[in-house]
Amino acid sequence: MTKIISAFVSIHIVLMLSGCTLPAYKLLQDAGQPYKVVSSNNFKHLLAINSHSDINKPVIVFIEGDGRPWQRHNRVASKPTPDKPLLLEWFIAADFPAVYLGRPCYFELNDPQCSPYWYTHGRYSEPVVDSLVQVLRDNVAEKNLVLVGHSGGGTLAILMAEKLEHVQAVLTIAGNLQVNAWSEYHHYSKLQGSMDPMLRKTLPGHIRQIHVYSPFDKVIQEEWIKAYSKKQLNSGLIELPVHGHDYAWKEFYPVVKKVLSEISSGGAGAIIE
């Protein structure tokens, strides 16, 4: 991990990307946080690793939500990256070993492999998940991991945990854990080619799962999360009074940070249902 961090710290040249005007890049630059673009066999990814190192703690991996894949129900967005990237802000605020892992076809990386399919219907597909997994294997090898995902990032965190070694825990924030139920409820077209965590095999019992939800969320219904959690071997729920689905979660970072601290220390923690 020391070598990895040193490599990142040595990179002070701001990447000349077409997406440098995105709010995400300004957040990184204002924080003095180095970042780079890495490639898997499938896609390019934005990747940032902070300078905190502790051999006794896992690395926390932050995976952003879906942003804005569609402008309207029948019109695909050309730029799906969120204007207010919630988990990027949490990553920048982290005082523990952490990684921010950008999703394929976000952050305007001029990737010739990209098309709207990969952030619409194929956003939770096998090639997307495999690409995320490969980037972690290539850049954060042999470290215990805690995968943290918001909304669709939570979907991906669960799907990635099936394939990754050394996953200690998964923490989802308003996670879309029943993709088919979500699309049917909102009268969206089915995400052809994407995987649904609810229809996958249960995660191994050694992987701790904590699913945080709000009863006031209009996008993700609490019963979907509860039903998913109930079928898992080692899963708990935390309910928080968040009035919204996206950036409304920002003020609850202290609670999330406390949960991450308990996970990192190996404690059971308090699960609030």
PDB file of C-alpha atoms in Angstrom:
ATOM      1  CA  MET A   1       0.000   0.000   0.000  1.00  0.00           C
ATOM      2  CA  THR A   2       2.912   2.377   0.756  1.00  0.00           C
ATOM      3  CA  LYS A   3       4.199   2.015  -2.804  1.00  0.00           C
ATOM      4  CA  ILE A   4       0.737   2.642  -4.204  1.00  0.00           C
ATOM      5  CA  ILE A   5       0.250   5.783  -2.135  1.00  0.00           C
ATOM      6  CA  SER A   6       3.727   7.062  -3.002  1.00  0.00           C
ATOM      7  CA  ALA A   7       2.964   6.685  -6.679  1.00  0.00           C
ATOM      8  CA  PHE A   8      -0.188   8.739  -6.302  1.00  0.00           C
ATOM      9  CA  VAL A   9       1.383  11.406  -4.135  1.00  0.00           C
ATOM     10  CA  SER A  10       4.108  11.893  -6.727  1.00  0.00           C
ATOM     11  CA  ILE A  11       1.522  12.739  -9.352  1.00  0.00           C
ATOM     12  CA  HIS A  12       0.974  16.485  -9.032  1.00  0.00           C
ATOM     13  CA  ILE A  13       0.250  17.264 -12.637  1.00  0.00           C
ATOM     14  CA  VAL A  14      -3.455  17.835 -13.203  1.00  0.00           C
ATOM     15  CA  LEU A  15      -4.690  15.472 -15.860  1.00  0.00           C
ATOM     16  CA  MET A  16      -5.601  17.241 -19.080  1.00  0.00           C
ATOM     17  CA  LEU A  17      -8.990  15.646 -19.569  1.00  0.00           C
ATOM     18  CA  SER A  18     -12.015  16.951 -21.392  1.00  0.00           C
ATOM     19  CA  GLY A  19     -13.926  16.488 -18.138  1.00  0.00           C
ATOM     20  CA  CYS A  20     -11.707  18.750 -16.035  1.00  0.00           C
ATOM     21  CA  THR A  21     -14.490  21.307 -15.828  1.00  0.00           C
ATOM     22  CA  LEU A  22     -16.739  18.825 -14.025  1.00  0.00           C
ATOM     23  CA  PRO A  23     -17.451  19.689 -10.361  1.00  0.00           C
ATOM     24  CA  ALA A  24     -15.829  16.376  -9.379  1.00  0.00           C
ATOM     25  CA  TYR A  25     -12.443  17.478 -10.707  1.00  0.00           C
ATOM     26  CA  LYS A  26     -12.686  20.834  -8.981  1.00  0.00           C
ATOM     27  CA  LEU A  27     -13.402  19.066  -5.691  1.00  0.00           C
ATOM     28  CA  LEU A  28     -10.312  16.898  -6.116  1.00  0.00           C
ATOM     29  CA  GLN A  29      -8.088  19.767  -7.169  1.00  0.00           C
ATOM     30  CA  ASP A  30      -9.272  22.094  -4.390  1.00  0.00           C
ATOM     31  CA  ALA A  31      -8.549  19.353  -1.849  1.00  0.00           C
ATOM     32  CA  GLY A  32      -5.083  18.726  -3.298  1.00  0.00           C
ATOM     33  CA  GLN A  33      -6.077  15.114  -3.869  1.00  0.00           C
ATOM     34  CA  PRO A  34      -4.083  13.361  -6.644  1.00  0.00           C
ATOM     35  CA  TYR A  35      -6.027  11.249  -9.095  1.00  0.00           C
ATOM     36  CA  LYS A  36      -5.425   9.450 -12.349  1.00  0.00           C
ATOM     37  CA  VAL A  37      -7.128   7.485 -15.082  1.00  0.00           C
ATOM     38  CA  VAL A  38      -6.551   3.743 -15.174  1.00  0.00           C
ATOM     39  CA  SER A  39      -7.704   1.151 -17.677  1.00  0.00           C
ATOM     40  CA  SER A  40      -9.044  -2.343 -17.275  1.00  0.00           C
ATOM     41  CA  ASN A  41      -9.548  -4.769 -20.129  1.00  0.00           C
ATOM     42  CA  ASN A  42     -12.967  -3.177 -20.640  1.00  0.00           C
ATOM     43  CA  PHE A  43     -13.059   0.507 -19.646  1.00  0.00           C
ATOM     44  CA  LYS A  44     -11.233   3.544 -18.308  1.00  0.00           C
ATOM     45  CA  HIS A  45     -11.807   4.620 -14.699  1.00  0.00           C
ATOM     46  CA  LEU A  46     -11.111   7.648 -12.563  1.00  0.00           C
ATOM     47  CA  LEU A  47      -9.152   6.479  -9.528  1.00  0.00           C
ATOM     48  CA  ALA A  48      -8.009   8.340  -6.411  1.00  0.00           C
ATOM     49  CA  ILE A  49      -6.231   6.907  -3.371  1.00  0.00           C
ATOM     50  CA  ASN A  50      -5.731   9.073  -0.315  1.00  0.00           C
ATOM     51  CA  SER A  51      -2.516   9.383   1.670  1.00  0.00           C
ATOM     52  CA  HIS A  52      -3.715   7.663   4.852  1.00  0.00           C
ATOM     53  CA  SER A  53      -2.103   4.334   5.618  1.00  0.00           C
ATOM     54  CA  ASP A  54      -2.774   1.873   8.432  1.00  0.00           C
ATOM     55  CA  ILE A  55      -1.789  -1.761   8.085  1.00  0.00           C
ATOM     56  CA  ASN A  56      -4.316  -2.692  10.757  1.00  0.00           C
ATOM     57  CA  LYS A  57      -7.318  -1.205   8.966  1.00  0.00           C
ATOM     58  CA  PRO A  58      -9.099  -2.115   5.743  1.00  0.00           C
ATOM     59  CA  VAL A  59      -9.178   0.188   2.754  1.00  0.00           C
ATOM     60  CA  ILE A  60     -12.581   1.841   2.296  1.00  0.00           C
ATOM     61  CA  VAL A  61     -13.662   1.890  -1.354  1.00  0.00           C
ATOM     62  CA  PHE A  62     -16.259   4.519  -2.313  1.00  0.00           C
ATOM     63  CA  ILE A  63     -18.476   3.886  -5.354  1.00  0.00           C
ATOM     64  CA  GLU A  64     -20.753   6.680  -6.553  1.00  0.00           C
ATOM     65  CA  GLY A  65     -24.427   6.417  -7.446  1.00  0.00           C
ATOM     66  CA  ASP A  66     -25.940   6.479 -10.937  1.00  0.00           C
ATOM     67  CA  GLY A  67     -25.943  10.260 -11.315  1.00  0.00           C
ATOM     68  CA  ARG A  68     -28.214  11.248 -14.168  1.00  0.00           C
ATOM     69  CA  PRO A  69     -28.283   8.558 -16.866  1.00  0.00           C
ATOM     70  CA  TRP A  70     -31.505   9.921 -18.370  1.00  0.00           C
ATOM     71  CA  GLN A  71     -32.567  13.520 -18.979  1.00  0.00           C
ATOM     72  CA  ARG A  72     -36.138  12.318 -19.280  1.00  0.00           C
ATOM     73  CA  HIS A  73     -37.816   8.917 -19.450  1.00  0.00           C
ATOM     74  CA  ASN A  74     -37.269   8.768 -23.215  1.00  0.00           C
ATOM     75  CA  ARG A  75     -34.034  10.748 -23.584  1.00  0.00           C
ATOM     76  CA  VAL A  76     -30.595   9.520 -22.573  1.00  0.00           C
ATOM     77  CA  ALA A  77     -28.235  12.015 -20.928  1.00  0.00           C
ATOM     78  CA  SER A  78     -24.919  12.639 -22.674  1.00  0.00           C
ATOM     79  CA  LYS A  79     -23.180  13.398 -19.359  1.00  0.00           C
ATOM     80  CA  PRO A  80     -24.354  11.120 -16.523  1.00  0.00           C
ATOM     81  CA  THR A  81     -21.783  12.232 -13.894  1.00  0.00           C
ATOM     82  CA  PRO A  82     -23.528  13.799 -10.861  1.00  0.00           C
ATOM     83  CA  ASP A  83     -23.018  17.530 -10.302  1.00  0.00           C
ATOM     84  CA  LYS A  84     -22.819  16.852  -6.572  1.00  0.00           C
ATOM     85  CA  PRO A  85     -20.878  13.596  -6.185  1.00  0.00           C
ATOM     86  CA  LEU A  86     -21.831  12.625  -2.637  1.00  0.00           C
ATOM     87  CA  LEU A  87     -19.327   9.825  -2.107  1.00  0.00           C
ATOM     88  CA  LEU A  88     -16.491  11.809  -3.620  1.00  0.00           C
ATOM     89  CA  GLU A  89     -17.058  14.402  -0.901  1.00  0.00           C
ATOM     90  CA  TRP A  90     -17.043  11.643   1.722  1.00  0.00           C
ATOM     91  CA  PHE A  91     -13.833  10.239   0.246  1.00  0.00           C
ATOM     92  CA  ILE A  92     -12.132  13.641   0.402  1.00  0.00           C
ATOM     93  CA  ALA A  93     -13.249  14.044   4.027  1.00  0.00           C
ATOM     94  CA  ALA A  94     -11.938  10.588   5.016  1.00  0.00           C
ATOM     95  CA  ASP A  95      -9.204  10.414   7.648  1.00  0.00           C
ATOM     96  CA  PHE A  96      -8.676   6.684   7.082  1.00  0.00           C
ATOM     97  CA  PRO A  97      -7.250   4.638   4.158  1.00  0.00           C
ATOM     98  CA  ALA A  98      -9.666   5.143   1.282  1.00  0.00           C
ATOM     99  CA  VAL A  99     -10.087   4.808  -2.466  1.00  0.00           C
ATOM    100  CA  TYR A 100     -12.512   6.548  -4.794  1.00  0.00           C
ATOM    101  CA  LEU A 101     -13.320   4.263  -7.718  1.00  0.00           C
ATOM    102  CA  GLY A 102     -15.047   5.918 -10.659  1.00  0.00           C
ATOM    103  CA  ARG A 103     -17.582   3.950 -12.649  1.00  0.00           C
ATOM    104  CA  PRO A 104     -17.174   3.193 -16.365  1.00  0.00           C
ATOM    105  CA  CYS A 105     -18.285   5.936 -18.764  1.00  0.00           C
ATOM    106  CA  TYR A 106     -18.508   8.594 -16.056  1.00  0.00           C
ATOM    107  CA  PHE A 107     -16.205  11.620 -15.549  1.00  0.00           C
ATOM    108  CA  GLU A 108     -15.791  12.232 -19.302  1.00  0.00           C
ATOM    109  CA  LEU A 109     -12.650  10.163 -19.791  1.00  0.00           C
ATOM    110  CA  ASN A 110     -12.790  10.005 -23.609  1.00  0.00           C
ATOM    111  CA  ASP A 111     -13.103   6.239 -23.478  1.00  0.00           C
ATOM    112  CA  PRO A 112     -13.699   4.798 -26.976  1.00  0.00           C
ATOM    113  CA  GLN A 113     -15.390   1.767 -25.387  1.00  0.00           C
ATOM    114  CA  CYS A 114     -18.147   3.929 -23.918  1.00  0.00           C
ATOM    115  CA  SER A 115     -21.693   4.335 -25.132  1.00  0.00           C
ATOM    116  CA  PRO A 116     -24.893   5.302 -23.272  1.00  0.00           C
ATOM    117  CA  TYR A 117     -25.717   1.612 -22.849  1.00  0.00           C
ATOM    118  CA  TRP A 118     -23.038   1.259 -20.163  1.00  0.00           C
ATOM    119  CA  TYR A 119     -24.617   3.869 -17.873  1.00  0.00           C
ATOM    120  CA  THR A 120     -28.247   3.078 -18.712  1.00  0.00           C
ATOM    121  CA  HIS A 121     -29.403  -0.497 -19.303  1.00  0.00           C
ATOM    122  CA  GLY A 122     -25.970  -2.037 -18.860  1.00  0.00           C
ATOM    123  CA  ARG A 123     -24.964  -0.079 -15.776  1.00  0.00           C
ATOM    124  CA  TYR A 124     -24.924  -3.209 -13.553  1.00  0.00           C
ATOM    125  CA  SER A 125     -23.758  -5.644 -16.221  1.00  0.00           C
ATOM    126  CA  GLU A 126     -21.007  -8.236 -16.017  1.00  0.00           C
ATOM    127  CA  PRO A 127     -18.460  -6.192 -18.048  1.00  0.00           C
ATOM    128  CA  VAL A 128     -18.985  -3.163 -15.781  1.00  0.00           C
ATOM    129  CA  VAL A 129     -18.579  -5.204 -12.597  1.00  0.00           C
ATOM    130  CA  ASP A 130     -15.568  -7.079 -13.968  1.00  0.00           C
ATOM    131  CA  SER A 131     -13.902  -3.796 -14.889  1.00  0.00           C
ATOM    132  CA  LEU A 132     -14.351  -2.344 -11.404  1.00  0.00           C
ATOM    133  CA  VAL A 133     -13.042  -5.542  -9.847  1.00  0.00           C
ATOM    134  CA  GLN A 134      -9.983  -5.586 -12.092  1.00  0.00           C
ATOM    135  CA  VAL A 135      -9.061  -1.993 -11.211  1.00  0.00           C
ATOM    136  CA  LEU A 136      -9.111  -2.825  -7.502  1.00  0.00           C
ATOM    137  CA  ARG A 137      -7.083  -5.986  -8.003  1.00  0.00           C
ATOM    138  CA  ASP A 138      -4.513  -4.070 -10.028  1.00  0.00           C
ATOM    139  CA  ASN A 139      -4.226  -1.076  -7.697  1.00  0.00           C
ATOM    140  CA  VAL A 140      -5.158  -2.189  -4.170  1.00  0.00           C
ATOM    141  CA  ALA A 141      -3.914  -5.739  -4.056  1.00  0.00           C
ATOM    142  CA  GLU A 142      -3.732  -7.899  -0.941  1.00  0.00           C
ATOM    143  CA  LYS A 143      -5.585  -5.425   1.275  1.00  0.00           C
ATOM    144  CA  ASN A 144      -8.793  -6.028   3.197  1.00  0.00           C
ATOM    145  CA  LEU A 145     -11.573  -3.998   1.631  1.00  0.00           C
ATOM    146  CA  VAL A 146     -14.822  -2.406   2.731  1.00  0.00           C
ATOM    147  CA  LEU A 147     -16.994  -1.539  -0.257  1.00  0.00           C
ATOM    148  CA  VAL A 148     -19.257   1.491   0.198  1.00  0.00           C
ATOM    149  CA  GLY A 149     -21.851   2.339  -2.429  1.00  0.00           C
ATOM    150  CA  HIS A 150     -24.670   4.860  -2.679  1.00  0.00           C
ATOM    151  CA  SER A 151     -27.788   4.011  -4.684  1.00  0.00           C
ATOM    152  CA  GLY A 152     -26.601   2.197  -7.840  1.00  0.00           C
ATOM    153  CA  GLY A 153     -23.102   2.242  -6.381  1.00  0.00           C
ATOM    154  CA  GLY A 154     -24.530  -0.012  -3.676  1.00  0.00           C
ATOM    155  CA  THR A 155     -25.795  -2.365  -6.368  1.00  0.00           C
ATOM    156  CA  LEU A 156     -22.298  -2.565  -7.805  1.00  0.00           C
ATOM    157  CA  ALA A 157     -20.694  -2.995  -4.388  1.00  0.00           C
ATOM    158  CA  ILE A 158     -22.781  -6.120  -3.767  1.00  0.00           C
ATOM    159  CA  LEU A 159     -22.045  -7.512  -7.224  1.00  0.00           C
ATOM    160  CA  MET A 160     -18.327  -6.783  -6.833  1.00  0.00           C
ATOM    161  CA  ALA A 161     -18.214  -8.508  -3.441  1.00  0.00           C
ATOM    162  CA  GLU A 162     -19.151 -11.774  -5.175  1.00  0.00           C
ATOM    163  CA  LYS A 163     -15.937 -11.650  -7.194  1.00  0.00           C
ATOM    164  CA  LEU A 164     -13.345  -9.875  -5.048  1.00  0.00           C
ATOM    165  CA  GLU A 165     -10.978 -11.444  -2.578  1.00  0.00           C
ATOM    166  CA  HIS A 166     -10.376  -9.845   0.838  1.00  0.00           C
ATOM    167  CA  VAL A 167     -13.779  -8.155   1.146  1.00  0.00           C
ATOM    168  CA  GLN A 168     -14.392  -7.618   4.846  1.00  0.00           C
ATOM    169  CA  ALA A 169     -17.719  -5.788   4.556  1.00  0.00           C
ATOM    170  CA  VAL A 170     -20.168  -4.034   2.255  1.00  0.00           C
ATOM    171  CA  LEU A 171     -21.997  -0.877   3.294  1.00  0.00           C
ATOM    172  CA  THR A 172     -24.808   0.350   1.070  1.00  0.00           C
ATOM    173  CA  ILE A 173     -26.480   3.750   1.346  1.00  0.00           C
ATOM    174  CA  ALA A 174     -30.010   3.756  -0.110  1.00  0.00           C
ATOM    175  CA  GLY A 175     -28.823   0.892  -2.271  1.00  0.00           C
ATOM    176  CA  ASN A 176     -30.765  -0.373  -5.259  1.00  0.00           C
ATOM    177  CA  LEU A 177     -30.752  -3.994  -4.137  1.00  0.00           C
ATOM    178  CA  GLN A 178     -33.837  -5.049  -6.099  1.00  0.00           C
ATOM    179  CA  VAL A 179     -33.267  -3.692  -9.583  1.00  0.00           C
ATOM    180  CA  ASN A 180     -36.299  -5.332 -11.182  1.00  0.00           C
ATOM    181  CA  ALA A 181     -38.659  -4.179  -8.415  1.00  0.00           C
ATOM    182  CA  TRP A 182     -37.251  -0.647  -8.716  1.00  0.00           C
ATOM    183  CA  SER A 183     -37.755  -0.493 -12.499  1.00  0.00           C
ATOM    184  CA  GLU A 184     -41.288  -1.900 -12.275  1.00  0.00           C
ATOM    185  CA  TYR A 185     -42.314   0.448  -9.455  1.00  0.00           C
ATOM    186  CA  HIS A 186     -41.141   3.544 -11.315  1.00  0.00           C
ATOM    187  CA  HIS A 187     -42.425   2.286 -14.699  1.00  0.00           C
ATOM    188  CA  TYR A 188     -38.908   2.276 -16.141  1.00  0.00           C
ATOM    189  CA  SER A 189     -37.879  -0.108 -18.871  1.00  0.00           C
ATOM    190  CA  LYS A 190     -36.145  -3.211 -17.549  1.00  0.00           C
ATOM    191  CA  LEU A 191     -32.359  -2.899 -17.442  1.00  0.00           C
ATOM    192  CA  GLN A 192     -31.588  -5.504 -20.073  1.00  0.00           C
ATOM    193  CA  GLY A 193     -28.120  -6.915 -19.493  1.00  0.00           C
ATOM    194  CA  SER A 194     -27.840  -5.737 -15.892  1.00  0.00           C
ATOM    195  CA  MET A 195     -27.726  -8.003 -12.854  1.00  0.00           C
ATOM    196  CA  ASP A 196     -30.110  -7.783  -9.913  1.00  0.00           C
ATOM    197  CA  PRO A 197     -28.591  -8.433  -6.445  1.00  0.00           C
ATOM    198  CA  MET A 198     -31.895  -9.855  -5.227  1.00  0.00           C
ATOM    199  CA  LEU A 199     -31.668 -12.629  -7.818  1.00  0.00           C
ATOM    200  CA  ARG A 200     -28.033 -13.484  -7.103  1.00  0.00           C
ATOM    201  CA  LYS A 201     -26.716 -16.040  -4.655  1.00  0.00           C
ATOM    202  CA  THR A 202     -26.251 -14.876  -1.082  1.00  0.00           C
ATOM    203  CA  LEU A 203     -22.871 -13.446  -0.177  1.00  0.00           C
ATOM    204  CA  PRO A 204     -20.605 -15.607   2.014  1.00  0.00           C
ATOM    205  CA  GLY A 205     -21.184 -15.246   5.723  1.00  0.00           C
ATOM    206  CA  HIS A 206     -17.696 -13.873   6.382  1.00  0.00           C
ATOM    207  CA  ILE A 207     -18.640 -10.713   4.460  1.00  0.00           C
ATOM    208  CA  ARG A 208     -20.494  -8.405   6.799  1.00  0.00           C
ATOM    209  CA  GLN A 209     -23.273  -6.388   5.206  1.00  0.00           C
ATOM    210  CA  ILE A 210     -24.877  -3.204   6.515  1.00  0.00           C
ATOM    211  CA  HIS A 211     -27.652  -1.578   4.535  1.00  0.00           C
ATOM    212  CA  VAL A 212     -28.606   1.984   5.418  1.00  0.00           C
ATOM    213  CA  TYR A 213     -31.985   3.273   4.254  1.00  0.00           C
ATOM    214  CA  SER A 214     -34.537   6.000   4.856  1.00  0.00           C
ATOM    215  CA  PRO A 215     -38.307   5.485   5.163  1.00  0.00           C
ATOM    216  CA  PHE A 216     -38.702   8.862   3.424  1.00  0.00           C
ATOM    217  CA  ASP A 217     -36.811   7.834   0.284  1.00  0.00           C
ATOM    218  CA  LYS A 218     -39.075   8.184  -2.772  1.00  0.00           C
ATOM    219  CA  VAL A 219     -36.648   6.356  -5.075  1.00  0.00           C
ATOM    220  CA  ILE A 220     -35.720   3.229  -3.102  1.00  0.00           C
ATOM    221  CA  GLN A 221     -38.438   1.613  -1.008  1.00  0.00           C
ATOM    222  CA  GLU A 222     -37.376   0.398   2.421  1.00  0.00           C
ATOM    223  CA  GLU A 223     -39.134  -2.952   1.957  1.00  0.00           C
ATOM    224  CA  TRP A 224     -36.844  -3.776  -0.959  1.00  0.00           C
ATOM    225  CA  ILE A 225     -33.777  -3.314   1.208  1.00  0.00           C
ATOM    226  CA  LYS A 226     -35.276  -5.205   4.142  1.00  0.00           C
ATOM    227  CA  ALA A 227     -36.239  -8.159   1.940  1.00  0.00           C
ATOM    228  CA  TYR A 228     -32.766  -8.327   0.438  1.00  0.00           C
ATOM    229  CA  SER A 229     -31.101  -8.115   3.849  1.00  0.00           C
ATOM    230  CA  LYS A 230     -33.338 -10.860   5.258  1.00  0.00           C
ATOM    231  CA  LYS A 231     -32.073 -13.438   2.749  1.00  0.00           C
ATOM    232  CA  GLN A 232     -28.389 -12.730   3.507  1.00  0.00           C
ATOM    233  CA  LEU A 233     -26.223 -14.652   5.980  1.00  0.00           C
ATOM    234  CA  ASN A 234     -24.573 -11.744   7.801  1.00  0.00           C
ATOM    235  CA  SER A 235     -26.576  -8.582   7.253  1.00  0.00           C
ATOM    236  CA  GLY A 236     -27.941  -5.710   9.322  1.00  0.00           C
ATOM    237  CA  LEU A 237     -30.041  -2.611   8.749  1.00  0.00           C
ATOM    238  CA  ILE A 238     -29.725   1.002   9.822  1.00  0.00           C
ATOM    239  CA  GLU A 239     -32.662   3.377   9.397  1.00  0.00           C
ATOM    240  CA  LEU A 240     -32.004   7.124   9.200  1.00  0.00           C
ATOM    241  CA  PRO A 241     -34.490  10.001   8.745  1.00  0.00           C
ATOM    242  CA  VAL A 242     -33.137  11.266   5.428  1.00  0.00           C
ATOM    243  CA  HIS A 243     -35.619  13.297   3.406  1.00  0.00           C
ATOM    244  CA  GLY A 244     -34.354  12.527  -0.060  1.00  0.00           C
ATOM    245  CA  HIS A 245     -32.348  10.013  -2.026  1.00  0.00           C
ATOM    246  CA  ASP A 246     -29.223  11.742  -3.286  1.00  0.00           C
ATOM    247  CA  TYR A 247     -27.423  14.734  -1.768  1.00  0.00           C
ATOM    248  CA  ALA A 248     -29.743  14.776   1.254  1.00  0.00           C
ATOM    249  CA  TRP A 249     -27.472  12.053   2.680  1.00  0.00           C
ATOM    250  CA  LYS A 250     -24.544  14.476   2.956  1.00  0.00           C
ATOM    251  CA  GLU A 251     -25.349  15.650   6.494  1.00  0.00           C
ATOM    252  CA  PHE A 252     -25.449  12.040   7.713  1.00  0.00           C
ATOM    253  CA  TYR A 253     -21.789  11.417   6.954  1.00  0.00           C
ATOM    254  CA  PRO A 254     -20.869  11.458  10.697  1.00  0.00           C
ATOM    255  CA  VAL A 255     -23.180   8.472  11.206  1.00  0.00           C
ATOM    256  CA  VAL A 256     -21.718   6.647   8.216  1.00  0.00           C
ATOM    257  CA  LYS A 257     -18.202   7.426   9.400  1.00  0.00           C
ATOM    258  CA  LYS A 258     -19.004   5.943  12.819  1.00  0.00           C
ATOM    259  CA  VAL A 259     -20.303   2.765  11.200  1.00  0.00           C
ATOM    260  CA  LEU A 260     -17.162   2.531   9.060  1.00  0.00           C
ATOM    261  CA  SER A 261     -15.013   2.986  12.162  1.00  0.00           C
ATOM    262  CA  GLU A 262     -16.806   0.111  13.892  1.00  0.00           C
ATOM    263  CA  ILE A 263     -16.404  -2.102  10.830  1.00  0.00           C
ATOM    264  CA  SER A 264     -12.709  -1.244  10.515  1.00  0.00           C
ATOM    265  CA  SER A 265     -12.062  -2.047  14.159  1.00  0.00           C
ATOM    266  CA  GLY A 266     -13.828  -5.367  13.815  1.00  0.00           C
ATOM    267  CA  GLY A 267     -16.589  -4.442  16.270  1.00  0.00           C
ATOM    268  CA  ALA A 268     -20.154  -5.593  15.908  1.00  0.00           C
ATOM    269  CA  GLY A 269     -21.511  -2.057  16.214  1.00  0.00           C
ATOM    270  CA  ALA A 270     -25.035  -1.008  16.899  1.00  0.00           C
ATOM    271  CA  ILE A 271     -27.541  -1.906  14.224  1.00  0.00           C
ATOM    272  CA  ILE A 272     -30.615   0.312  14.334  1.00  0.00           C
ATOM    273  CA  GLU A 273     -33.749  -1.144  12.776  1.00  0.00           C
TER     274      GLU A 273
END
